[in-house]
Amino acid sequence: MEIVDILPWQDEIRNRISDQFLNQKLPHAFLFEGPAGVGKFEFARGLAQKFLCNRFLSDTNIAPCGSCTACLLIKAGTHSDLRLIQPVDSKQIKIDQIRDLILWVGKTSLRNGLKITIVEPAEQMNQRSANALLKCLEEPAPNTMIMLLSSRAGSLLPTIRSRCQTVKFTIPSRNMALDWLSQTAPELEDPELRLDIADGIPGLALSVSNDDLKIRLQIVEAMKSVMVEKGSALSAVRLFKKPNLESILLICATLLADCVKLKLTKTDLVIKNKDIISELSTIANHCNVQFLIAAYERIGRDLKSVRGPSNPNESLLFESLMIDLGRETLL
Ligand SMILES: [Zn+2]
């Protein structure tokens, strides 16, 4: 028997929803809320598979079999009673996608009756799509279930939230996360470091690549060069061929946050990048804490600009950041 996408830290939620099913108290809509990388999507797909699996018709207690036609269709992403709504070639879930969904929900199921929709990430619905979906939630069609997945559920319409049953997905304990990583990816090097960098979130730890680890070393050297040794900012920037500014800024932010923590707590227990503590300590010792905090905030503004619609010149933005870090003129 294949149990699909079972994550050990979701047992309690799984049991609770199974009880709801047995007591015929399942809602028409769930809101699965929690940080990216804790396994909301895996859970939603697993739950859909459980409900649609052919064996579920005869035994509601079992996990999906993994081998019946329904399970195989889900695995192939082609089950006619499961629909996944995600942003297409843009950052938004558009109204046409929700209109299609409403039409689809209105038709009778070809299989065992239940039709399931996963909307992910739900916060990517624009206002029109959200309003259209709201109608669907207000007047739910029989035998339908909608699962909204979100890591920023606070940005959803309150009227949408109030029509869903919210289930909170939390970050598992460190031991559980490390056990899961060692079973899922036994070949993964430095799992503890990856988990630290990923804020303890196992799914994110898994996606930290060797290149991500390496580029941190390059960035901390560049920061040390301009901030401590007063080296040339332009030479530091030129070391990065085709930089992905968003990921560089995110890494700079975690490195600066570590410097602030080192400065304020005088201990390395709370920092993420423990393998480069000596470089981070050098930067922390050289700068005052106000400057480090101002630099962190400045990077937050740069990130907003890179992610926003203004399309800034990324090379110039990177250069200007490094020059200001060297000059200590961020305030
Ligand atoms: Zn099955």
PDB file of C-alpha atoms in Angstrom, residues 5-265:
ATOM      1  CA  ASP A   5       2.566  12.461   0.934  1.00  0.00           C
ATOM      2  CA  ILE A   6       2.081  11.551   4.561  1.00  0.00           C
ATOM      3  CA  LEU A   7       4.046  13.986   6.690  1.00  0.00           C
ATOM      4  CA  PRO A   8       4.397  12.868  10.319  1.00  0.00           C
ATOM      5  CA  TRP A   9       3.678  16.292  11.821  1.00  0.00           C
ATOM      6  CA  GLN A  10       0.258  16.316  10.177  1.00  0.00           C
ATOM      7  CA  ASP A  11      -1.118  13.283  12.040  1.00  0.00           C
ATOM      8  CA  GLU A  12      -3.184  15.326  14.444  1.00  0.00           C
ATOM      9  CA  ILE A  13      -4.831  17.353  11.651  1.00  0.00           C
ATOM     10  CA  ARG A  14      -5.448  14.210   9.608  1.00  0.00           C
ATOM     11  CA  ASN A  15      -7.143  12.484  12.551  1.00  0.00           C
ATOM     12  CA  ARG A  16      -9.277  15.531  13.274  1.00  0.00           C
ATOM     13  CA  ILE A  17     -10.540  15.726   9.683  1.00  0.00           C
ATOM     14  CA  SER A  18     -11.178  11.948   9.593  1.00  0.00           C
ATOM     15  CA  ASP A  19     -13.303  12.320  12.745  1.00  0.00           C
ATOM     16  CA  GLN A  20     -15.220  15.136  11.088  1.00  0.00           C
ATOM     17  CA  PHE A  21     -15.885  12.905   8.122  1.00  0.00           C
ATOM     18  CA  LEU A  22     -17.089  10.009  10.284  1.00  0.00           C
ATOM     19  CA  ASN A  23     -19.404  12.380  12.171  1.00  0.00           C
ATOM     20  CA  GLN A  24     -20.607  13.855   8.850  1.00  0.00           C
ATOM     21  CA  LYS A  25     -19.317  17.273   9.891  1.00  0.00           C
ATOM     22  CA  LEU A  26     -17.039  17.994   6.949  1.00  0.00           C
ATOM     23  CA  PRO A  27     -17.278  21.629   5.805  1.00  0.00           C
ATOM     24  CA  HIS A  28     -17.690  22.624   2.160  1.00  0.00           C
ATOM     25  CA  ALA A  29     -14.535  24.714   2.358  1.00  0.00           C
ATOM     26  CA  PHE A  30     -11.262  24.523   4.246  1.00  0.00           C
ATOM     27  CA  LEU A  31      -8.626  27.204   4.622  1.00  0.00           C
ATOM     28  CA  PHE A  32      -5.260  25.547   5.185  1.00  0.00           C
ATOM     29  CA  GLU A  33      -3.084  28.248   6.651  1.00  0.00           C
ATOM     30  CA  GLY A  34       0.619  28.112   7.522  1.00  0.00           C
ATOM     31  CA  PRO A  35       4.106  28.995   6.292  1.00  0.00           C
ATOM     32  CA  ALA A  36       5.301  27.872   2.858  1.00  0.00           C
ATOM     33  CA  GLY A  37       7.141  24.564   3.048  1.00  0.00           C
ATOM     34  CA  VAL A  38       5.222  22.910   5.925  1.00  0.00           C
ATOM     35  CA  GLY A  39       3.341  20.639   3.530  1.00  0.00           C
ATOM     36  CA  LYS A  40      -0.095  22.241   3.063  1.00  0.00           C
ATOM     37  CA  PHE A  41      -0.247  21.224  -0.583  1.00  0.00           C
ATOM     38  CA  GLU A  42       0.900  17.664   0.093  1.00  0.00           C
ATOM     39  CA  PHE A  43      -1.750  17.402   2.780  1.00  0.00           C
ATOM     40  CA  ALA A  44      -4.526  18.791   0.564  1.00  0.00           C
ATOM     41  CA  ARG A  45      -3.634  16.491  -2.315  1.00  0.00           C
ATOM     42  CA  GLY A  46      -3.378  13.527   0.056  1.00  0.00           C
ATOM     43  CA  LEU A  47      -6.789  14.340   1.512  1.00  0.00           C
ATOM     44  CA  ALA A  48      -8.305  14.687  -1.962  1.00  0.00           C
ATOM     45  CA  GLN A  49      -6.784  11.343  -2.905  1.00  0.00           C
ATOM     46  CA  LYS A  50      -8.212   9.712   0.218  1.00  0.00           C
ATOM     47  CA  PHE A  51     -11.722  10.927  -0.606  1.00  0.00           C
ATOM     48  CA  LEU A  52     -11.499  10.034  -4.286  1.00  0.00           C
ATOM     49  CA  CYS A  53      -9.690   6.676  -3.947  1.00  0.00           C
ATOM     50  CA  ASN A  54     -11.930   3.795  -5.089  1.00  0.00           C
ATOM     51  CA  ARG A  55     -11.252   1.906  -1.865  1.00  0.00           C
ATOM     52  CA  PHE A  56     -12.635   4.814   0.179  1.00  0.00           C
ATOM     53  CA  LEU A  57     -16.103   3.863  -1.068  1.00  0.00           C
ATOM     54  CA  SER A  58     -15.893   0.557   0.840  1.00  0.00           C
ATOM     55  CA  ASP A  59     -13.671   1.535   3.776  1.00  0.00           C
ATOM     56  CA  THR A  60     -13.503   5.160   4.892  1.00  0.00           C
ATOM     57  CA  ASN A  61     -10.791   4.469   7.466  1.00  0.00           C
ATOM     58  CA  ILE A  62      -8.040   3.575   5.057  1.00  0.00           C
ATOM     59  CA  ALA A  63      -5.295   5.655   3.510  1.00  0.00           C
ATOM     60  CA  PRO A  64      -5.449   6.012  -0.285  1.00  0.00           C
ATOM     61  CA  CYS A  65      -4.378   2.756  -1.948  1.00  0.00           C
ATOM     62  CA  GLY A  66      -2.112   4.416  -4.505  1.00  0.00           C
ATOM     63  CA  SER A  67      -2.925   1.847  -7.171  1.00  0.00           C
ATOM     64  CA  CYS A  68      -6.600   2.180  -8.147  1.00  0.00           C
ATOM     65  CA  THR A  69      -7.612   4.135 -11.249  1.00  0.00           C
ATOM     66  CA  ALA A  70      -8.540   7.195  -9.178  1.00  0.00           C
ATOM     67  CA  CYS A  71      -5.202   7.239  -7.339  1.00  0.00           C
ATOM     68  CA  LEU A  72      -3.287   6.825 -10.605  1.00  0.00           C
ATOM     69  CA  LEU A  73      -5.251   9.640 -12.256  1.00  0.00           C
ATOM     70  CA  ILE A  74      -4.516  11.919  -9.301  1.00  0.00           C
ATOM     71  CA  LYS A  75      -0.845  11.048  -9.502  1.00  0.00           C
ATOM     72  CA  ALA A  76      -0.914  11.918 -13.216  1.00  0.00           C
ATOM     73  CA  GLY A  77      -2.760  15.165 -12.451  1.00  0.00           C
ATOM     74  CA  THR A  78      -5.688  14.164 -14.669  1.00  0.00           C
ATOM     75  CA  HIS A  79      -8.482  13.111 -12.286  1.00  0.00           C
ATOM     76  CA  SER A  80     -11.706  14.660 -13.579  1.00  0.00           C
ATOM     77  CA  ASP A  81     -13.072  15.360 -10.071  1.00  0.00           C
ATOM     78  CA  LEU A  82     -10.003  17.128  -8.716  1.00  0.00           C
ATOM     79  CA  ARG A  83      -9.181  20.599  -9.908  1.00  0.00           C
ATOM     80  CA  LEU A  84      -6.089  22.597  -9.035  1.00  0.00           C
ATOM     81  CA  ILE A  85      -6.273  26.368  -9.386  1.00  0.00           C
ATOM     82  CA  GLN A  86      -2.889  28.128  -9.417  1.00  0.00           C
ATOM     83  CA  PRO A  87      -1.579  31.344 -10.965  1.00  0.00           C
ATOM     84  CA  VAL A  88      -0.951  30.883 -14.690  1.00  0.00           C
ATOM     85  CA  ASP A  89       1.834  32.834 -16.437  1.00  0.00           C
ATOM     86  CA  SER A  90       1.349  35.694 -14.005  1.00  0.00           C
ATOM     87  CA  LYS A  91       1.431  36.199 -10.302  1.00  0.00           C
ATOM     88  CA  GLN A  92      -2.361  36.233 -10.080  1.00  0.00           C
ATOM     89  CA  ILE A  93      -5.214  33.763 -10.094  1.00  0.00           C
ATOM     90  CA  LYS A  94      -7.526  35.372 -12.613  1.00  0.00           C
ATOM     91  CA  ILE A  95     -11.286  35.642 -12.732  1.00  0.00           C
ATOM     92  CA  ASP A  96     -11.543  33.393 -15.800  1.00  0.00           C
ATOM     93  CA  GLN A  97     -10.040  30.559 -13.791  1.00  0.00           C
ATOM     94  CA  ILE A  98     -12.668  31.015 -11.073  1.00  0.00           C
ATOM     95  CA  ARG A  99     -15.475  31.291 -13.671  1.00  0.00           C
ATOM     96  CA  ASP A 100     -14.305  27.991 -15.190  1.00  0.00           C
ATOM     97  CA  LEU A 101     -14.285  26.524 -11.720  1.00  0.00           C
ATOM     98  CA  ILE A 102     -17.872  27.622 -11.069  1.00  0.00           C
ATOM     99  CA  LEU A 103     -19.021  26.022 -14.344  1.00  0.00           C
ATOM    100  CA  TRP A 104     -17.132  22.838 -13.517  1.00  0.00           C
ATOM    101  CA  VAL A 105     -18.545  22.655  -9.991  1.00  0.00           C
ATOM    102  CA  GLY A 106     -22.065  22.984 -11.435  1.00  0.00           C
ATOM    103  CA  LYS A 107     -21.680  19.835 -13.563  1.00  0.00           C
ATOM    104  CA  THR A 108     -22.285  16.376 -12.127  1.00  0.00           C
ATOM    105  CA  SER A 109     -19.281  14.337 -11.135  1.00  0.00           C
ATOM    106  CA  LEU A 110     -18.325  11.531 -13.508  1.00  0.00           C
ATOM    107  CA  ARG A 111     -17.106   9.279 -10.731  1.00  0.00           C
ATOM    108  CA  ASN A 112     -18.010   8.824  -7.072  1.00  0.00           C
ATOM    109  CA  GLY A 113     -19.822  12.070  -6.520  1.00  0.00           C
ATOM    110  CA  LEU A 114     -17.379  14.343  -4.686  1.00  0.00           C
ATOM    111  CA  LYS A 115     -15.658  17.165  -6.567  1.00  0.00           C
ATOM    112  CA  ILE A 116     -12.616  18.718  -4.954  1.00  0.00           C
ATOM    113  CA  THR A 117     -10.832  21.968  -5.728  1.00  0.00           C
ATOM    114  CA  ILE A 118      -7.465  23.111  -4.392  1.00  0.00           C
ATOM    115  CA  VAL A 119      -6.740  26.845  -4.744  1.00  0.00           C
ATOM    116  CA  GLU A 120      -3.075  27.550  -4.175  1.00  0.00           C
ATOM    117  CA  PRO A 121      -1.833  30.038  -3.121  1.00  0.00           C
ATOM    118  CA  ALA A 122      -5.210  31.565  -2.331  1.00  0.00           C
ATOM    119  CA  GLU A 123      -3.738  35.016  -1.637  1.00  0.00           C
ATOM    120  CA  GLN A 124      -2.802  35.245  -5.318  1.00  0.00           C
ATOM    121  CA  MET A 125      -6.462  35.716  -6.267  1.00  0.00           C
ATOM    122  CA  ASN A 126      -7.036  39.271  -7.418  1.00  0.00           C
ATOM    123  CA  GLN A 127     -10.039  41.156  -6.138  1.00  0.00           C
ATOM    124  CA  ARG A 128     -12.372  40.069  -8.939  1.00  0.00           C
ATOM    125  CA  SER A 129     -11.428  36.403  -8.615  1.00  0.00           C
ATOM    126  CA  ALA A 130     -11.832  36.567  -4.845  1.00  0.00           C
ATOM    127  CA  ASN A 131     -15.306  38.069  -5.207  1.00  0.00           C
ATOM    128  CA  ALA A 132     -16.276  35.407  -7.743  1.00  0.00           C
ATOM    129  CA  LEU A 133     -15.034  32.645  -5.461  1.00  0.00           C
ATOM    130  CA  LEU A 134     -16.943  34.167  -2.584  1.00  0.00           C
ATOM    131  CA  LYS A 135     -20.202  33.488  -4.437  1.00  0.00           C
ATOM    132  CA  CYS A 136     -19.157  29.852  -4.774  1.00  0.00           C
ATOM    133  CA  LEU A 137     -18.516  29.689  -1.030  1.00  0.00           C
ATOM    134  CA  GLU A 138     -21.776  31.406  -0.154  1.00  0.00           C
ATOM    135  CA  GLU A 139     -23.864  28.970  -2.132  1.00  0.00           C
ATOM    136  CA  PRO A 140     -21.867  25.750  -2.133  1.00  0.00           C
ATOM    137  CA  ALA A 141     -22.909  23.128  -4.686  1.00  0.00           C
ATOM    138  CA  PRO A 142     -23.695  19.723  -3.174  1.00  0.00           C
ATOM    139  CA  ASN A 143     -20.876  17.183  -3.018  1.00  0.00           C
ATOM    140  CA  THR A 144     -18.116  19.728  -3.433  1.00  0.00           C
ATOM    141  CA  MET A 145     -15.134  20.587  -1.328  1.00  0.00           C
ATOM    142  CA  ILE A 146     -12.865  23.596  -1.787  1.00  0.00           C
ATOM    143  CA  MET A 147      -9.492  23.772  -0.101  1.00  0.00           C
ATOM    144  CA  LEU A 148      -7.829  27.175  -0.020  1.00  0.00           C
ATOM    145  CA  LEU A 149      -4.124  27.113   0.790  1.00  0.00           C
ATOM    146  CA  SER A 150      -2.345  30.205   2.032  1.00  0.00           C
ATOM    147  CA  SER A 151       0.802  31.334   3.796  1.00  0.00           C
ATOM    148  CA  ARG A 152      -0.632  34.870   4.065  1.00  0.00           C
ATOM    149  CA  ALA A 153      -4.211  34.135   5.025  1.00  0.00           C
ATOM    150  CA  GLY A 154      -4.504  37.562   6.671  1.00  0.00           C
ATOM    151  CA  SER A 155      -4.560  39.116   3.210  1.00  0.00           C
ATOM    152  CA  LEU A 156      -7.657  37.150   2.127  1.00  0.00           C
ATOM    153  CA  LEU A 157     -11.078  38.785   2.216  1.00  0.00           C
ATOM    154  CA  PRO A 158     -12.551  38.399   5.715  1.00  0.00           C
ATOM    155  CA  THR A 159     -15.775  37.206   4.054  1.00  0.00           C
ATOM    156  CA  ILE A 160     -13.856  34.373   2.390  1.00  0.00           C
ATOM    157  CA  ARG A 161     -12.090  33.437   5.606  1.00  0.00           C
ATOM    158  CA  SER A 162     -15.320  33.352   7.558  1.00  0.00           C
ATOM    159  CA  ARG A 163     -16.882  30.886   5.111  1.00  0.00           C
ATOM    160  CA  CYS A 164     -14.052  28.393   5.425  1.00  0.00           C
ATOM    161  CA  GLN A 165     -13.035  26.188   8.286  1.00  0.00           C
ATOM    162  CA  THR A 166      -9.481  27.283   9.125  1.00  0.00           C
ATOM    163  CA  VAL A 167      -6.873  24.628   9.811  1.00  0.00           C
ATOM    164  CA  LYS A 168      -3.493  25.902  10.991  1.00  0.00           C
ATOM    165  CA  PHE A 169      -0.358  24.108   9.847  1.00  0.00           C
ATOM    166  CA  THR A 170       2.610  24.737  12.115  1.00  0.00           C
ATOM    167  CA  ILE A 171       6.348  24.111  11.892  1.00  0.00           C
ATOM    168  CA  PRO A 172       7.255  20.675  13.294  1.00  0.00           C
ATOM    169  CA  SER A 173       9.738  20.172  16.114  1.00  0.00           C
ATOM    170  CA  ARG A 174      13.391  20.250  15.122  1.00  0.00           C
ATOM    171  CA  ASN A 175      13.849  16.552  15.865  1.00  0.00           C
ATOM    172  CA  MET A 176      10.842  15.572  13.797  1.00  0.00           C
ATOM    173  CA  ALA A 177      12.003  17.788  10.928  1.00  0.00           C
ATOM    174  CA  LEU A 178      15.539  16.341  11.018  1.00  0.00           C
ATOM    175  CA  ASP A 179      14.191  12.764  11.136  1.00  0.00           C
ATOM    176  CA  TRP A 180      11.982  13.486   8.152  1.00  0.00           C
ATOM    177  CA  LEU A 181      14.855  15.078   6.209  1.00  0.00           C
ATOM    178  CA  SER A 182      17.134  12.106   6.881  1.00  0.00           C
ATOM    179  CA  GLN A 183      14.447   9.686   5.650  1.00  0.00           C
ATOM    180  CA  THR A 184      13.327  11.763   2.685  1.00  0.00           C
ATOM    181  CA  ALA A 185      16.760  12.830   1.459  1.00  0.00           C
ATOM    182  CA  PRO A 186      19.439  10.677   3.119  1.00  0.00           C
ATOM    183  CA  GLU A 187      22.027  12.080   0.707  1.00  0.00           C
ATOM    184  CA  LEU A 188      21.428  15.680   1.842  1.00  0.00           C
ATOM    185  CA  GLU A 189      24.577  17.278   3.257  1.00  0.00           C
ATOM    186  CA  ASP A 190      24.428  19.597   6.278  1.00  0.00           C
ATOM    187  CA  PRO A 191      20.722  19.020   7.089  1.00  0.00           C
ATOM    188  CA  GLU A 192      20.989  20.995  10.345  1.00  0.00           C
ATOM    189  CA  LEU A 193      22.443  24.044   8.592  1.00  0.00           C
ATOM    190  CA  ARG A 194      19.796  23.833   5.853  1.00  0.00           C
ATOM    191  CA  LEU A 195      17.056  23.599   8.449  1.00  0.00           C
ATOM    192  CA  ASP A 196      18.455  26.639  10.302  1.00  0.00           C
ATOM    193  CA  ILE A 197      18.563  28.653   7.080  1.00  0.00           C
ATOM    194  CA  ALA A 198      14.981  27.583   6.302  1.00  0.00           C
ATOM    195  CA  ASP A 199      13.666  28.763   9.697  1.00  0.00           C
ATOM    196  CA  GLY A 200      13.053  25.161  10.735  1.00  0.00           C
ATOM    197  CA  ILE A 201      10.627  24.507   7.842  1.00  0.00           C
ATOM    198  CA  PRO A 202      11.405  21.044   6.424  1.00  0.00           C
ATOM    199  CA  GLY A 203      10.051  21.610   2.893  1.00  0.00           C
ATOM    200  CA  LEU A 204      12.146  24.749   2.528  1.00  0.00           C
ATOM    201  CA  ALA A 205      15.222  23.038   3.994  1.00  0.00           C
ATOM    202  CA  LEU A 206      14.883  20.456   1.260  1.00  0.00           C
ATOM    203  CA  SER A 207      14.880  23.162  -1.401  1.00  0.00           C
ATOM    204  CA  VAL A 208      18.053  24.889  -0.147  1.00  0.00           C
ATOM    205  CA  SER A 209      20.485  23.940  -2.916  1.00  0.00           C
ATOM    206  CA  ASN A 210      24.244  23.522  -2.735  1.00  0.00           C
ATOM    207  CA  ASP A 211      24.463  26.693  -4.832  1.00  0.00           C
ATOM    208  CA  ASP A 212      22.373  28.538  -2.219  1.00  0.00           C
ATOM    209  CA  LEU A 213      24.846  27.450   0.446  1.00  0.00           C
ATOM    210  CA  LYS A 214      27.813  28.478  -1.692  1.00  0.00           C
ATOM    211  CA  ILE A 215      26.460  31.886  -2.640  1.00  0.00           C
ATOM    212  CA  ARG A 216      26.091  32.779   1.063  1.00  0.00           C
ATOM    213  CA  LEU A 217      29.870  32.413   1.376  1.00  0.00           C
ATOM    214  CA  GLN A 218      30.391  34.737  -1.588  1.00  0.00           C
ATOM    215  CA  ILE A 219      27.951  37.289  -0.204  1.00  0.00           C
ATOM    216  CA  VAL A 220      29.370  37.318   3.319  1.00  0.00           C
ATOM    217  CA  GLU A 221      32.864  37.810   1.831  1.00  0.00           C
ATOM    218  CA  ALA A 222      31.584  40.711  -0.290  1.00  0.00           C
ATOM    219  CA  MET A 223      29.887  42.268   2.742  1.00  0.00           C
ATOM    220  CA  LYS A 224      33.002  41.866   4.881  1.00  0.00           C
ATOM    221  CA  SER A 225      35.128  43.342   2.119  1.00  0.00           C
ATOM    222  CA  VAL A 226      33.079  46.555   1.794  1.00  0.00           C
ATOM    223  CA  MET A 227      31.874  46.906   5.400  1.00  0.00           C
ATOM    224  CA  VAL A 228      35.037  46.000   7.305  1.00  0.00           C
ATOM    225  CA  GLU A 229      37.992  46.205   4.953  1.00  0.00           C
ATOM    226  CA  LYS A 230      36.589  49.181   3.030  1.00  0.00           C
ATOM    227  CA  GLY A 231      37.293  47.426  -0.278  1.00  0.00           C
ATOM    228  CA  SER A 232      35.758  48.586  -3.557  1.00  0.00           C
ATOM    229  CA  ALA A 233      32.002  48.046  -3.770  1.00  0.00           C
ATOM    230  CA  LEU A 234      32.202  47.771  -7.555  1.00  0.00           C
ATOM    231  CA  SER A 235      34.802  45.005  -7.406  1.00  0.00           C
ATOM    232  CA  ALA A 236      32.630  43.161  -4.885  1.00  0.00           C
ATOM    233  CA  VAL A 237      29.563  43.436  -7.143  1.00  0.00           C
ATOM    234  CA  ARG A 238      31.498  42.272 -10.210  1.00  0.00           C
ATOM    235  CA  LEU A 239      32.256  38.950  -8.520  1.00  0.00           C
ATOM    236  CA  PHE A 240      28.616  38.033  -9.069  1.00  0.00           C
ATOM    237  CA  LYS A 241      27.991  36.970 -12.635  1.00  0.00           C
ATOM    238  CA  LYS A 242      24.333  37.508 -13.564  1.00  0.00           C
ATOM    239  CA  PRO A 243      23.197  38.046  -9.992  1.00  0.00           C
ATOM    240  CA  ASN A 244      19.661  37.102  -8.990  1.00  0.00           C
ATOM    241  CA  LEU A 245      19.102  40.203  -6.914  1.00  0.00           C
ATOM    242  CA  GLU A 246      16.039  38.973  -5.048  1.00  0.00           C
ATOM    243  CA  SER A 247      17.837  35.924  -3.708  1.00  0.00           C
ATOM    244  CA  ILE A 248      20.987  37.969  -2.955  1.00  0.00           C
ATOM    245  CA  LEU A 249      18.911  40.473  -0.977  1.00  0.00           C
ATOM    246  CA  LEU A 250      17.153  37.692   0.943  1.00  0.00           C
ATOM    247  CA  ILE A 251      20.508  36.185   1.869  1.00  0.00           C
ATOM    248  CA  CYS A 252      21.981  39.609   2.809  1.00  0.00           C
ATOM    249  CA  ALA A 253      18.972  40.119   5.086  1.00  0.00           C
ATOM    250  CA  THR A 254      19.489  36.812   6.926  1.00  0.00           C
ATOM    251  CA  LEU A 255      23.219  37.525   7.286  1.00  0.00           C
ATOM    252  CA  LEU A 256      22.546  40.995   8.719  1.00  0.00           C
ATOM    253  CA  ALA A 257      19.867  39.605  11.035  1.00  0.00           C
ATOM    254  CA  ASP A 258      22.460  37.113  12.309  1.00  0.00           C
ATOM    255  CA  CYS A 259      24.942  39.980  12.873  1.00  0.00           C
ATOM    256  CA  VAL A 260      22.315  41.862  14.900  1.00  0.00           C
ATOM    257  CA  LYS A 261      21.563  38.747  16.968  1.00  0.00           C
ATOM    258  CA  LEU A 262      25.280  38.179  17.617  1.00  0.00           C
ATOM    259  CA  LYS A 263      25.620  41.781  18.694  1.00  0.00           C
ATOM    260  CA  LEU A 264      22.614  41.780  20.987  1.00  0.00           C
ATOM    261  CA  THR A 265      22.756  38.302  22.496  1.00  0.00           C
TER     262      THR A 265
END
